[in-house]
XYZ file of N, CA and C in Angstrom:
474
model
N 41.927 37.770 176.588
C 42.572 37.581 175.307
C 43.685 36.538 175.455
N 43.691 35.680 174.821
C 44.671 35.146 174.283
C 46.474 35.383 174.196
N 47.006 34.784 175.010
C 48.464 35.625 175.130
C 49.294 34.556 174.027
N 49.759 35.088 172.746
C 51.030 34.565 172.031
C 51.992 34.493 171.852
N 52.823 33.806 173.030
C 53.930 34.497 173.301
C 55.226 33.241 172.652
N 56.785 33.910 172.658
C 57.650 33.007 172.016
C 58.615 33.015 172.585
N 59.595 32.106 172.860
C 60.847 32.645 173.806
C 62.028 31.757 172.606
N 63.486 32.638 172.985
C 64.288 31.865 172.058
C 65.631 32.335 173.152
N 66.693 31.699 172.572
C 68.054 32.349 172.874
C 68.634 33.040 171.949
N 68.973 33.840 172.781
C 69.331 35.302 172.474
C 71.031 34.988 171.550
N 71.493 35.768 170.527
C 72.408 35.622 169.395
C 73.874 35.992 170.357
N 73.902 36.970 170.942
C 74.887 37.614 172.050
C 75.267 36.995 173.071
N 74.360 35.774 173.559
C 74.673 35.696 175.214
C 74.319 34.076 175.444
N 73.290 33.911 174.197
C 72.915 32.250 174.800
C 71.677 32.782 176.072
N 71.308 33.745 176.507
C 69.986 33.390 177.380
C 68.695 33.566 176.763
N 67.805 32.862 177.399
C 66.606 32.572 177.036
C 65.312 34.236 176.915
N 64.858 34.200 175.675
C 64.076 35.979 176.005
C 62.600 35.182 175.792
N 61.855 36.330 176.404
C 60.479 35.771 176.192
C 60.035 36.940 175.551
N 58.864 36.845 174.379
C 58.128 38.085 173.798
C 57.500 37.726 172.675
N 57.174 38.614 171.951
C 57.250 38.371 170.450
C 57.275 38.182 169.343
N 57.302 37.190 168.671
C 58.711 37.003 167.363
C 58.280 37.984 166.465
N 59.536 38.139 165.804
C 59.547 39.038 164.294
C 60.484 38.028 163.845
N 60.042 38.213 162.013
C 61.335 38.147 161.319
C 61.335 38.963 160.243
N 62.417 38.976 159.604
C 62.629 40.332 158.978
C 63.969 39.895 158.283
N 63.952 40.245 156.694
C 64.882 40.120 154.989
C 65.224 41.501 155.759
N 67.118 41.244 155.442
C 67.472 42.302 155.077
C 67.120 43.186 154.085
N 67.060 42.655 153.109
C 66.370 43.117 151.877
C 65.129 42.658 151.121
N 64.199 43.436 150.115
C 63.346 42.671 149.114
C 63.945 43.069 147.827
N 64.293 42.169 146.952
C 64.018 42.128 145.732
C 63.182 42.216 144.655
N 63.138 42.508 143.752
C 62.082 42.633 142.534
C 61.711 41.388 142.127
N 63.058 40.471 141.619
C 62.611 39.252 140.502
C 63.509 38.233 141.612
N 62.368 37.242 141.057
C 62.592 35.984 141.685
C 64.335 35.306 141.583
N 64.365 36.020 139.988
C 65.757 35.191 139.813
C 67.042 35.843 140.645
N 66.735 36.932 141.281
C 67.676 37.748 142.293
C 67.597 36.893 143.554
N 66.658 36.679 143.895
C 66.509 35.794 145.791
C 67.405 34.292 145.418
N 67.339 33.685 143.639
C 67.990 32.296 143.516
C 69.810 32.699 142.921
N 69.838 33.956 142.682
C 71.521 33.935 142.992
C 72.002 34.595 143.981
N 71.285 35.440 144.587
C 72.318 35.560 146.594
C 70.941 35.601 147.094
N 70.308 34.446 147.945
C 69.522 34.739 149.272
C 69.779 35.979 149.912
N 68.606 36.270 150.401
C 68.490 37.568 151.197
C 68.869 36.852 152.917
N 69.911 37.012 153.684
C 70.090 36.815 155.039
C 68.319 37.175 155.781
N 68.285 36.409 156.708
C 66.847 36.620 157.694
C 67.248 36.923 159.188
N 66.556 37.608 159.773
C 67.318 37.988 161.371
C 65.758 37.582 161.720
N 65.704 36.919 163.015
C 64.674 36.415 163.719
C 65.058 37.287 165.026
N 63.915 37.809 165.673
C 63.834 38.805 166.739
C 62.296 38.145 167.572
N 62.687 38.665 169.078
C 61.959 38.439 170.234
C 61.576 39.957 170.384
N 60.623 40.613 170.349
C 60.308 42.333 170.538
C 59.413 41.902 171.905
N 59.717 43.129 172.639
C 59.835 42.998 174.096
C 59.303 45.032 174.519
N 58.478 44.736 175.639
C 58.166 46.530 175.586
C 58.870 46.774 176.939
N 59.473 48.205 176.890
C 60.290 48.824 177.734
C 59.616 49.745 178.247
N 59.895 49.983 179.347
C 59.228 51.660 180.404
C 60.689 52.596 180.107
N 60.181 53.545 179.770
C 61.244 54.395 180.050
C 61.410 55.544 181.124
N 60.414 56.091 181.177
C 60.172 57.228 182.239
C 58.741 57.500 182.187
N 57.803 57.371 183.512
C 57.078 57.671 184.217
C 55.627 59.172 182.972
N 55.007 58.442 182.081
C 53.995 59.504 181.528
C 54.806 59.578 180.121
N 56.197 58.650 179.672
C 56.487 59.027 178.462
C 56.217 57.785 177.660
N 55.956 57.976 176.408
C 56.087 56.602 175.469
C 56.821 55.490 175.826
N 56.269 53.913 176.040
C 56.907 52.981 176.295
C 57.917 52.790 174.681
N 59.489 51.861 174.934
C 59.733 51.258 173.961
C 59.595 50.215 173.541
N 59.840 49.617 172.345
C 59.725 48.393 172.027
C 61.183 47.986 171.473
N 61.484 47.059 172.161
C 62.791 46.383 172.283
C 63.004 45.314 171.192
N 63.862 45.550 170.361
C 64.215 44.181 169.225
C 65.754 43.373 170.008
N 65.180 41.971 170.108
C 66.361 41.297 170.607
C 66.553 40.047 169.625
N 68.038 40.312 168.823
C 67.791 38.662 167.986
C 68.152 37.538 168.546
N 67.587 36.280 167.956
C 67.415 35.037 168.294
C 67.909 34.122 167.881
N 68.561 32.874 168.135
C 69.136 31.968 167.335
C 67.726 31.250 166.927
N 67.295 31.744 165.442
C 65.736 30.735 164.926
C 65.959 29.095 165.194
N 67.083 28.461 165.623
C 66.676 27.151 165.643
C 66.421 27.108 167.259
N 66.248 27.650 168.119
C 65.621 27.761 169.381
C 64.158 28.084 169.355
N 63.982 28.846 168.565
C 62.411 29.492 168.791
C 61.783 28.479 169.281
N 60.545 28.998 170.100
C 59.274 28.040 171.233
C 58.590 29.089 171.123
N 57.232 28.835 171.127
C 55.577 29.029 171.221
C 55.436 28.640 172.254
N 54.683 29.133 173.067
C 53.758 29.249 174.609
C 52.669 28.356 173.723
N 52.582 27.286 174.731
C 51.283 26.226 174.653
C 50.041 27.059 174.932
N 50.075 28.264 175.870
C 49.091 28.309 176.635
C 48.409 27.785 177.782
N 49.554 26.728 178.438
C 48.863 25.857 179.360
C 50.420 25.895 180.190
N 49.886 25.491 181.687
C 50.825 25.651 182.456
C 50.505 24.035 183.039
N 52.050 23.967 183.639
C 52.269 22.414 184.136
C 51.484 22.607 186.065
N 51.748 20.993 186.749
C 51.236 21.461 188.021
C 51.946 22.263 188.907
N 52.883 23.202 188.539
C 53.328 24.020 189.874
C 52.756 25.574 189.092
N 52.373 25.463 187.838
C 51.946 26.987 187.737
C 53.123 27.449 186.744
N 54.387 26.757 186.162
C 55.216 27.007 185.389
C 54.550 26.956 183.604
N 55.119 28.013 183.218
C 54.477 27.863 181.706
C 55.255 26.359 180.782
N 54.316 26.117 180.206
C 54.657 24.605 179.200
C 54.711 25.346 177.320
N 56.197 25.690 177.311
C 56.379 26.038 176.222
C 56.755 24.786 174.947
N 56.777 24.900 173.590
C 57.099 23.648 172.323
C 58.548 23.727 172.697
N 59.072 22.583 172.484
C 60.239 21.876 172.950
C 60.568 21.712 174.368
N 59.827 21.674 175.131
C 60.144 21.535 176.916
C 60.053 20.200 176.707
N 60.531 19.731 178.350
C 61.115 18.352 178.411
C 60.112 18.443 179.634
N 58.988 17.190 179.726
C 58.190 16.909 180.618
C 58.018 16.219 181.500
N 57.918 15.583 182.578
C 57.876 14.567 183.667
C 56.678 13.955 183.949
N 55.965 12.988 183.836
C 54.567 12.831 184.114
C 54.589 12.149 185.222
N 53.462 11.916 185.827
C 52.963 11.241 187.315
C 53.644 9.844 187.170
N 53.959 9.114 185.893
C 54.196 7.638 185.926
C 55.633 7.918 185.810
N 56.444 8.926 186.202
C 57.839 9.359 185.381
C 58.357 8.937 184.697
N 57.641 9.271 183.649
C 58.175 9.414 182.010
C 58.152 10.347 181.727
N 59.398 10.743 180.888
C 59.539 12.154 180.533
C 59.267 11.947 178.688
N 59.050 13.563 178.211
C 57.910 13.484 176.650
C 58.532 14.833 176.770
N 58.449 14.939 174.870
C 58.891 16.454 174.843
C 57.832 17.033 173.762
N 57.562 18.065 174.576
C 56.447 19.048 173.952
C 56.485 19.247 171.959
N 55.707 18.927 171.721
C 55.753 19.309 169.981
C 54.723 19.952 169.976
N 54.851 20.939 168.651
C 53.508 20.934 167.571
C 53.047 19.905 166.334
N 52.179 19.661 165.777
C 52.019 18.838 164.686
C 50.920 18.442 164.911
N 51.288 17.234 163.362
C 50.386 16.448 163.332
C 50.566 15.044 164.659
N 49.682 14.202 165.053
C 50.389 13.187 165.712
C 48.813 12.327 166.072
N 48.762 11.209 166.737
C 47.562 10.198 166.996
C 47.938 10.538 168.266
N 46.310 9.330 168.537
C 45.672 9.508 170.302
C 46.219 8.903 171.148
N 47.484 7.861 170.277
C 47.192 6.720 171.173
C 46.674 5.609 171.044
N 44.925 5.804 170.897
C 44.644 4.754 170.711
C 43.722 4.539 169.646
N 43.936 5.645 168.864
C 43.402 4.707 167.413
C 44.578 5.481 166.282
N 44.921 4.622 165.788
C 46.312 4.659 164.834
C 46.036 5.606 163.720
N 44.398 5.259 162.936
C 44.642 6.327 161.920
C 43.623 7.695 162.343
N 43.139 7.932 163.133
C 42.932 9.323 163.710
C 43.838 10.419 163.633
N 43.886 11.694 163.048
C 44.970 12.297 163.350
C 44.699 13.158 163.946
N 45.214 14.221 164.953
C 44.980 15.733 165.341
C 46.206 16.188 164.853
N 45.935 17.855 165.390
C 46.853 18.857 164.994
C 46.834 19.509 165.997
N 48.108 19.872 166.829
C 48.754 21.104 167.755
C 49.634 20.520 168.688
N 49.416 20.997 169.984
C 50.379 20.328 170.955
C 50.373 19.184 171.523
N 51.194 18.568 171.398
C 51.329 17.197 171.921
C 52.202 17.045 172.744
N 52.177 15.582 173.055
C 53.818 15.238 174.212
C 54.256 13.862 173.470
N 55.626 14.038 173.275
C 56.344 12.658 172.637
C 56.926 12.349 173.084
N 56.906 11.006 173.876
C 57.137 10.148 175.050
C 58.359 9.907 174.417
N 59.197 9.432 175.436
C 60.904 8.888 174.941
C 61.093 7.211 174.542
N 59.854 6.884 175.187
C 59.831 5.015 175.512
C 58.375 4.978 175.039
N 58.746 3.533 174.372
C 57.058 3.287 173.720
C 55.699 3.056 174.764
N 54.976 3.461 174.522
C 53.817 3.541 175.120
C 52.185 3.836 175.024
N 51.506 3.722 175.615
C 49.913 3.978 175.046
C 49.301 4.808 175.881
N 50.086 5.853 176.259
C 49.220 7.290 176.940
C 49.066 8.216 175.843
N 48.192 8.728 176.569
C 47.730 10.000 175.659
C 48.332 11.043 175.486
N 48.211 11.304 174.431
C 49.643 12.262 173.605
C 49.532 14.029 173.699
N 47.846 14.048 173.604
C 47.352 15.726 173.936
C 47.923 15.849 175.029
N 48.440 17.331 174.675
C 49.421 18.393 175.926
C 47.770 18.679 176.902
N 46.549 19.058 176.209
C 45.839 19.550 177.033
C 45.335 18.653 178.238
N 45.435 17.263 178.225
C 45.077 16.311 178.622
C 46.270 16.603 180.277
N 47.147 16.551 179.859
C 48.545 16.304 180.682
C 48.615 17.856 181.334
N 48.095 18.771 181.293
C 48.818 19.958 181.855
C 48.911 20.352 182.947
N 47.942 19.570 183.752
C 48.174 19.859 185.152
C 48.658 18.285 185.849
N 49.749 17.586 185.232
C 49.843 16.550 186.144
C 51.488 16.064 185.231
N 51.949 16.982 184.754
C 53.256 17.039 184.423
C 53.712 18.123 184.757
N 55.214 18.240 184.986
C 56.134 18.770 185.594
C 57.205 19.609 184.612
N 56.959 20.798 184.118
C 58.488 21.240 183.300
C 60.144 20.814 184.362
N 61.285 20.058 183.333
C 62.485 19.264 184.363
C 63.187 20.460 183.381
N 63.026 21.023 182.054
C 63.799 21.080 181.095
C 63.652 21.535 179.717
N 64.491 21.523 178.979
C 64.140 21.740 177.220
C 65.159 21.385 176.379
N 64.719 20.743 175.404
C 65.785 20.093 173.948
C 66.590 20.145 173.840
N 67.101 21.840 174.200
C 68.388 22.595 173.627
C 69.485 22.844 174.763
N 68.573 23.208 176.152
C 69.680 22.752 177.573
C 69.528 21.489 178.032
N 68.872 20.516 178.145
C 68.699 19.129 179.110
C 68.277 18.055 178.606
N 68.709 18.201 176.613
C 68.375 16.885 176.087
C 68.617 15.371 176.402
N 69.525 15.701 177.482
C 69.929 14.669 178.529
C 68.998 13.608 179.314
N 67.917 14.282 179.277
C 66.864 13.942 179.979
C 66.366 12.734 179.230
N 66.005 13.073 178.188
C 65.157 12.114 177.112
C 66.297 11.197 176.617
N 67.806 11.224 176.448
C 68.126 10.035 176.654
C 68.458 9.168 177.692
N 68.449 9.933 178.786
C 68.514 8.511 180.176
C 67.337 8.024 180.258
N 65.922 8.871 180.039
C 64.886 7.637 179.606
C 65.106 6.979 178.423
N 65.215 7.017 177.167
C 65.504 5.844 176.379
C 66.432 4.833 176.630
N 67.598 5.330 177.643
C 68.375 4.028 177.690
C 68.164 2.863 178.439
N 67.352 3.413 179.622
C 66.673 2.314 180.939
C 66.110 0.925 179.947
């Protein structure tokens, strides 16, 4: 089966959780015109399962998330066996570093072709191929957006 997994930073601490996601309205309303004079607040959660004791019901753990972190598991791991999650910062064999997206995006090499899902978006212009599936065993996780955006500008500045 298929593993769907999401990791974010955590609201309390700033560290990274893996699991998951939920989100969840404090409240629902009846009429539309209630959600356009006070929004309902949204809490974004990583749910995570717990052991508790040996033959008893596992728990399930709610941890919230800062939503502008959230990442999706590609499903594909880089060449040391590390998972390649959306927004990681990548290293390729020619070292250039690309940062993981979802979307729409081209091949490369034909302009109006489009696909849809994971890609890699190079920092410096170029004509490699943009599919994550293509790249997954011959790039390197260095990083991600939100700790080591650093990365992707010392390649743009060279």
């Amino acid at each position: 089966m298929r593993e769907i997994l999401f990791k974010g930073k955590r609201i309390d601490n700033g560290e990274w959780v893996e699991g998951y996601y939920y989100k969840m309205s404090e409240t629902t309303y009846c009429f539309k015109e209630d959600y356009e004079r006070k929004p309902v607040p949204e809490h974004h959660y990583i749910l995570q399962e717990r052991m508790t004791d040996w033959g008893l019901p596992n728990q399930i753990v709610q941890i919230e998330i800062d939503s502008k972190t959230l990442c999706q598991f590609t499903g594909l791991c880089d060449k040391n066996g590390k998972k390649i999650w959306e927004n990681d910062i990548v290293k390729t064999v020619s070292d250039i570093y690309a940062h993981v997206k979802f979307g729409l995006y081209t091949t490369g090499f034909a302009l109006e072709e489009c696909n849809q899902g994971f890609y890699v978006d190079f920092s410096v212009k170029t004509y490699l191929r943009h599919e994550l599936g293509y790249w997954n065993n011959k790039v390197e996780v260095r990083g991600n957006i939100f700790d080591n955006r650093d990365l992707l500008q010392e390649e743009s500045d060279e």
